[in-house]
Coordinates of C-alpha atoms in Angstrom, one line a residue:
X252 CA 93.4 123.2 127.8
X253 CA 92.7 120.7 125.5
X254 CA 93.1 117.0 125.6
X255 CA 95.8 115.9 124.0
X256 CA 94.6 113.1 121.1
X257 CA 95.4 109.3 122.0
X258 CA 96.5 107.3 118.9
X259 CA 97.5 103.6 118.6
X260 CA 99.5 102.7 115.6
X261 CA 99.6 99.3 113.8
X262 CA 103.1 99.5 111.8
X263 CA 106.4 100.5 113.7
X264 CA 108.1 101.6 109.7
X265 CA 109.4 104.5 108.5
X266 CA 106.2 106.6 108.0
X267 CA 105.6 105.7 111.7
X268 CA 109.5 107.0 112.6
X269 CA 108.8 110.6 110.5
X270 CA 105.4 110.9 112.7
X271 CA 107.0 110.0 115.9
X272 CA 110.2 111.8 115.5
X273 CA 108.4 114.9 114.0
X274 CA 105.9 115.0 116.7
X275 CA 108.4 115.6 119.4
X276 CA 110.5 118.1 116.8
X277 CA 107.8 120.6 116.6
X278 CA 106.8 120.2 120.5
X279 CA 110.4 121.1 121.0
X280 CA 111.0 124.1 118.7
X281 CA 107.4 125.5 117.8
X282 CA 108.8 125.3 114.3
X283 CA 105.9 125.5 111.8
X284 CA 108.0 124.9 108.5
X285 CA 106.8 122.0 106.8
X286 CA 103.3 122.3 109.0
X287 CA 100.3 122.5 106.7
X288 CA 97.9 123.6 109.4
X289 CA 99.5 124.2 112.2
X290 CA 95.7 124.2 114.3
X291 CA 92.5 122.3 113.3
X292 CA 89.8 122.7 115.8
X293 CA 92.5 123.7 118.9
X294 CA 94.4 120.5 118.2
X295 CA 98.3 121.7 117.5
X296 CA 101.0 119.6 115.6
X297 CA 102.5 118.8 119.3
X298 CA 99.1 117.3 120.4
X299 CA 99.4 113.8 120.1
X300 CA 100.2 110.9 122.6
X301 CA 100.7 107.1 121.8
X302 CA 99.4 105.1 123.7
X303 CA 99.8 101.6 121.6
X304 CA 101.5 100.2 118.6
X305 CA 101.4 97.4 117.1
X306 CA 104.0 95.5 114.8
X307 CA 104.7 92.2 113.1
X308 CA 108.6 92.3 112.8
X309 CA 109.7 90.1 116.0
X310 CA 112.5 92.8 116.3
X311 CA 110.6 95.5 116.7
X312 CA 107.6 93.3 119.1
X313 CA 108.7 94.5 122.8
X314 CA 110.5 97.5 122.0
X315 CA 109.3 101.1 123.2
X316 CA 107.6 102.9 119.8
X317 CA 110.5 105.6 120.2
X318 CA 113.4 102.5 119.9
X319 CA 111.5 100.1 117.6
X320 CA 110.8 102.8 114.5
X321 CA 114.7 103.0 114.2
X322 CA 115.3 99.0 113.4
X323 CA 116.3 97.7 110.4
X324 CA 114.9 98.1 107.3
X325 CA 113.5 101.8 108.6
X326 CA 116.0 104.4 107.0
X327 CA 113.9 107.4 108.0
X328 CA 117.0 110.0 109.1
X329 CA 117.4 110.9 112.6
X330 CA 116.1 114.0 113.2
X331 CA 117.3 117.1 115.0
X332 CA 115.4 116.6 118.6
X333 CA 115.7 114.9 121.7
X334 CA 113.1 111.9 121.9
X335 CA 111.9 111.0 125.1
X336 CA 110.8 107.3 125.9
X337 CA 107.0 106.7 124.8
X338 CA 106.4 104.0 127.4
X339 CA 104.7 102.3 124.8
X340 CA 105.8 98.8 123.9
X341 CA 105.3 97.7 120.6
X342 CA 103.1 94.3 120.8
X343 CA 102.3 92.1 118.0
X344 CA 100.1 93.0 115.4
X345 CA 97.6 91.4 112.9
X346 CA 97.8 88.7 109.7
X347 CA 94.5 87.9 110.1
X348 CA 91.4 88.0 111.9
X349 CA 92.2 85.3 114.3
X350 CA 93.0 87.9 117.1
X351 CA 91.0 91.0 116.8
X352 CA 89.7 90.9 120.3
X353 CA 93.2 90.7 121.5
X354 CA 94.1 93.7 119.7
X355 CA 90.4 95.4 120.0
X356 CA 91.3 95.4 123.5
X357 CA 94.7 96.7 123.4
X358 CA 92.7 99.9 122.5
X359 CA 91.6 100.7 125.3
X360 CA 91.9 104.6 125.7
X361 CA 92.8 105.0 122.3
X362 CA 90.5 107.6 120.2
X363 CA 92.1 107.0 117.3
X364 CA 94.1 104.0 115.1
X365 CA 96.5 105.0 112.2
X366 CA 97.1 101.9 109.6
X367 CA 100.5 102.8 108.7
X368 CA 101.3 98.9 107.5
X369 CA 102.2 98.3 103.9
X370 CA 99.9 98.2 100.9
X371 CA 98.6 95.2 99.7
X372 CA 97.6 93.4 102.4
X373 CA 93.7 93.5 102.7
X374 CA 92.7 90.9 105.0
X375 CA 94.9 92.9 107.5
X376 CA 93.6 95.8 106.8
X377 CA 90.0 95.0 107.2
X378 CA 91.0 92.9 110.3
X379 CA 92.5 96.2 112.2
X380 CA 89.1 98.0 110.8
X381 CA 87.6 95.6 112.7
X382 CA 89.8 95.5 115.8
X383 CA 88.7 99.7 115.8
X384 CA 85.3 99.4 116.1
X385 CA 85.0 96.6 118.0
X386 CA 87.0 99.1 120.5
X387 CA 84.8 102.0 119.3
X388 CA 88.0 103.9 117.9
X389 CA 88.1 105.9 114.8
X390 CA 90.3 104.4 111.7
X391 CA 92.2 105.7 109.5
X392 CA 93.2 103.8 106.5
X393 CA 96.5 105.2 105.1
X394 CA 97.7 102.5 102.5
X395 CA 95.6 101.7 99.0
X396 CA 93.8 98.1 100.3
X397 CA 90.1 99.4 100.3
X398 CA 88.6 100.0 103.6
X399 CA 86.4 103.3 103.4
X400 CA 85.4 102.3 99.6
X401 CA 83.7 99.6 100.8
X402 CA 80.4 100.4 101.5
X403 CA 80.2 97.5 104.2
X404 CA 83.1 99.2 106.4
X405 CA 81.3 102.6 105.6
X406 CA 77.9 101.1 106.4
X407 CA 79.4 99.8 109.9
X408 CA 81.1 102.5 111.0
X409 CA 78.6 105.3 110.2
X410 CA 75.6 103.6 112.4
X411 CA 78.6 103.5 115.2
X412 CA 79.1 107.1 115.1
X413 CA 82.7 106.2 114.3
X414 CA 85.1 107.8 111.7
X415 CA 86.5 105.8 109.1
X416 CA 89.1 107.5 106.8
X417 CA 90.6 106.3 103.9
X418 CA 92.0 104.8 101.5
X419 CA 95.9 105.8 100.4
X420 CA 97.6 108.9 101.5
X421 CA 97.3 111.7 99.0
X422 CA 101.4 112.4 100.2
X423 CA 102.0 116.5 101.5
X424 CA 103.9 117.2 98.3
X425 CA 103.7 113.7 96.3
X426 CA 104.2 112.6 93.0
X427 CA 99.9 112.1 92.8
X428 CA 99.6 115.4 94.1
X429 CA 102.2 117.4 91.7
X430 CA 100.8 115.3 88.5
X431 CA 97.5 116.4 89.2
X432 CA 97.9 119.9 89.9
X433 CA 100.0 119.8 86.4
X434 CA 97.2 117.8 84.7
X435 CA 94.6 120.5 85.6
X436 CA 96.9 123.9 84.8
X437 CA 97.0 122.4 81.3
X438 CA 93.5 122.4 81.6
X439 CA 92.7 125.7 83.3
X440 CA 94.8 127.2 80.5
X441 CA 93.4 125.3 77.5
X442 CA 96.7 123.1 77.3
X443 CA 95.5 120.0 75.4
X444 CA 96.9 117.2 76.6
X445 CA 97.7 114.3 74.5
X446 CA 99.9 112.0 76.7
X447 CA 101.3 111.6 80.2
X448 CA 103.1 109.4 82.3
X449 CA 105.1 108.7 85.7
X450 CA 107.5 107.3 87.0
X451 CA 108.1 106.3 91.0
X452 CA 111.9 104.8 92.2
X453 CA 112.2 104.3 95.9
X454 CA 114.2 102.9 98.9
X455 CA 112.1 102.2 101.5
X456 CA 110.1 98.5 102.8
X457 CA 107.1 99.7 101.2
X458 CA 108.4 100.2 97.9
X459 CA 109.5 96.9 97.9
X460 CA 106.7 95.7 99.4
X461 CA 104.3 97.5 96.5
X462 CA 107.0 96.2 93.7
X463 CA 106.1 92.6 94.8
X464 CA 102.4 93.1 95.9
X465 CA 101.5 96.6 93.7
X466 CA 97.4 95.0 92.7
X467 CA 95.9 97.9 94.9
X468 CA 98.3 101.1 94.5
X469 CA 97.8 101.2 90.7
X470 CA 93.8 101.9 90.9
X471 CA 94.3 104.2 93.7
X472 CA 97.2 106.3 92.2
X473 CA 94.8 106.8 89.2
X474 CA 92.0 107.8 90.7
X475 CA 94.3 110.7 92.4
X476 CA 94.4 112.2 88.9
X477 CA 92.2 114.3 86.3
X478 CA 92.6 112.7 82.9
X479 CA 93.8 109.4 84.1
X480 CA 92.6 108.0 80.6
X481 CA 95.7 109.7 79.3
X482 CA 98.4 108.9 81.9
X483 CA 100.3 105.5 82.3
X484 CA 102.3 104.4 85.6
X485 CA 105.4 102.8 85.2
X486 CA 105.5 100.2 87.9
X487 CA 107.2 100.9 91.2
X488 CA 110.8 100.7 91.2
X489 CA 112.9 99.4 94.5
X490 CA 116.5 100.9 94.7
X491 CA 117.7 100.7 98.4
X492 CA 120.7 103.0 97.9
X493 CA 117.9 106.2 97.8
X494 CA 116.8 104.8 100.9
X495 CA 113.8 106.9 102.3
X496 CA 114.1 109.1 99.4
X497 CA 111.3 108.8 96.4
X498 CA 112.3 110.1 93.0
X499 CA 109.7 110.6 90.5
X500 CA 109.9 111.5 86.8
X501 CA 107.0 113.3 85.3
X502 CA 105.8 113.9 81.4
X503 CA 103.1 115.5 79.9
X504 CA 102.8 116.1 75.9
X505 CA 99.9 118.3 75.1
X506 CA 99.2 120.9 72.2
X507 CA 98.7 124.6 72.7
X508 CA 97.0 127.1 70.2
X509 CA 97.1 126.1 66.1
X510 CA 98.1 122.6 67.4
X511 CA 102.0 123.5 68.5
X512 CA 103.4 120.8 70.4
X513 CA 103.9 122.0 74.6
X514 CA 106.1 119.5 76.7
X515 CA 107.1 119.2 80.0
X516 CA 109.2 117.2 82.1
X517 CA 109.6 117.4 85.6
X518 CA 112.2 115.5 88.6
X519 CA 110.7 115.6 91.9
X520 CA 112.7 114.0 95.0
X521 CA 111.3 114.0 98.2
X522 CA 111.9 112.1 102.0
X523 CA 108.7 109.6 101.1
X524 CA 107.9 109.2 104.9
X525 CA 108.0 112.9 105.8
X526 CA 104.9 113.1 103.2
X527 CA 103.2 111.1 104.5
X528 CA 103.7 112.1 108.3
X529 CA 102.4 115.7 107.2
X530 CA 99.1 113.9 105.8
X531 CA 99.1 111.5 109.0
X532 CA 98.7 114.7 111.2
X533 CA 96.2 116.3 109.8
X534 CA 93.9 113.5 109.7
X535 CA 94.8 112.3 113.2
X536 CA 93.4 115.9 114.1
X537 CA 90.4 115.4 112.0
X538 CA 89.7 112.3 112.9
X539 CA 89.4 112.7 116.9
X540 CA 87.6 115.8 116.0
X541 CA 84.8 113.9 114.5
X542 CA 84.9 111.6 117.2
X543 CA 84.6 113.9 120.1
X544 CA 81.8 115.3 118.4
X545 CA 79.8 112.1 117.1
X546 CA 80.6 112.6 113.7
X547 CA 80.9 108.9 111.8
X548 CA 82.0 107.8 108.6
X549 CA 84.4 110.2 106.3
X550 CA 84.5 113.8 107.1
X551 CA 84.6 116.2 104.2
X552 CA 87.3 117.9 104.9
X553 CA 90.0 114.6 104.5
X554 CA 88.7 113.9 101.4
X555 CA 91.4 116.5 99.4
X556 CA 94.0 114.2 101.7
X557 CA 93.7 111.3 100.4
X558 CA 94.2 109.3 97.0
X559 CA 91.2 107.4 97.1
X560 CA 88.5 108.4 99.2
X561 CA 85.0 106.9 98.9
X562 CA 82.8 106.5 95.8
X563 CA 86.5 106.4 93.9
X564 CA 87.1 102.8 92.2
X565 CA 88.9 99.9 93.8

């Protein structure tokens, strides 16, 4: 049988609670809806363990994982499953560098540490970078600070043997993802595009966290999309009534055959958390994968999950 993986966590929020919770859903039902590969290299949905999280919210710092991800602000629903006690107290996280060995040590068993903090925060970022492989973990990067862009970190982790994926979640069924796919059927069909924009409302911490600190999710949201020369972003909008919910609005204006005008608007709304925890998954899996067989730096195969991966611009 094989091992289950061991993942720390540094962020107890709401993309945290959709991992958690879902983890222990699909264990529970063998469900595969919403599963975008159910197996990657014998590692199922169900195999995961915690086995430390860290947080900076002093409510949430000596709770169990499974009690702190449903604190205030978190608004990720309940889901429909019994979960079980981790055993795994949340302990305080980073702001700085000032206690990576503290931290590099609280790894200890882990194979594997998911950044699931908010955006815009890149001293922490590289500080929990460091923390993994001091502790000779493999990192995954799932917010828009660059990590894995940097060659440095790159560099580092590649003469470890260590994975290092990142940076920013390409969501399961986003607004990046969605825009892009749109951006290249216009393409594919000989759709000229003349314009196109978005628009992103939200009701979660990190959208009010990227409408006060939004310098890196700009970049990294462009470099998710073919003709990004054409497409403006409407900065982030914070509304806490839609909660975890994200609603987008998407236009493209284009010209089809003899110049005729083609346009197309489009309304997605989606739980923003459970998009990312269907990413988080799969490059958990991927991840250990690499690690267990000496693999460093970014494996191929994440590269299609994320926004920016290396060699795109910070």
């Amino acid at each position: 049988m094989i091992e289950r993986v061991r993942v720390a966590v540094a962020g107890a929020g709401n993309n945290t609670s959709a991992l958690v919770q879902g983890i222990a859903f699909y264990r529970q039902t063998g469900s595969l809806v919403g599963v975008r590969r159910p197996m990657i290299d014998g590692l199922g949905v169900g195999d995961i363990d915690f086995v430390a999280a860290f947080a900076i919210s002093t409510e949430k710092i000596g709770k169990d994982l499974t009690e702190a991800i449903f604190l205030s602000p978190n608004n990720f629903p309940r889901l429909n499953c019994d979960l079980p006690k981790a055993d795994v107290p949340v302990t305080k996280g980073l702001v700085d560098a000032t206690e990576v060995d503290r931290v590099a040590a609280a790894l200890a068993g882990a194979e594997v540490l998911l950044y699931s903090a908010p955006s815009g925060r890149p001293e922490t970022a590289q500080a929990y970078a460091e923390a993994a492989c001091r502790a000779g973990v493999a990192f995954i990067n799932t917010t828009s600070d660059a990590v894995a862009r940097d060659p440095r970190w790159m560099d580092r982790f590649e003469a470890a043997g260590l994975p290092l994926l990142g940076d920013d979640l390409a969501s399961q069924f986003g607004t990046s993802v969605l825009h892009d796919a749109l951006l290249r059927l216009f393409e594919e069909r000989g759709i000229t595009l003349v314009s196109s924009y978005q628009v992103n409302l939200g009701g979660t911490e990190d959208f009010r966290n990227l409408v006060e600190n939004p310098n890196t999710k700009k970049q990294s949201k462009l470099n998710a999309l073919s003709a990004a020369d054409k497409v403006q972003l409407a900065p982030l909008g914070y509304l806490s009534q839609l909660r975890s919910q994200k609603v987008a609005h998407l236009n493209l204006e284009a010209q089809g055959w003899g110049e005729t005008a083609v346009s197309l608007d489009v309304k997605l709304k989606v739980h923003d958390p459970s998009g990312a925890a269907g990413i988080n998954i799969d490059l958990i899996r991927i991840a250990a994968s690499a690690l267990r067989n000496g693999q460093g730096g970014c494996p191929a195969e994440a590269t299609p999950l994320l926004k920016s991966p290396p060699g795109t611009a910070v």
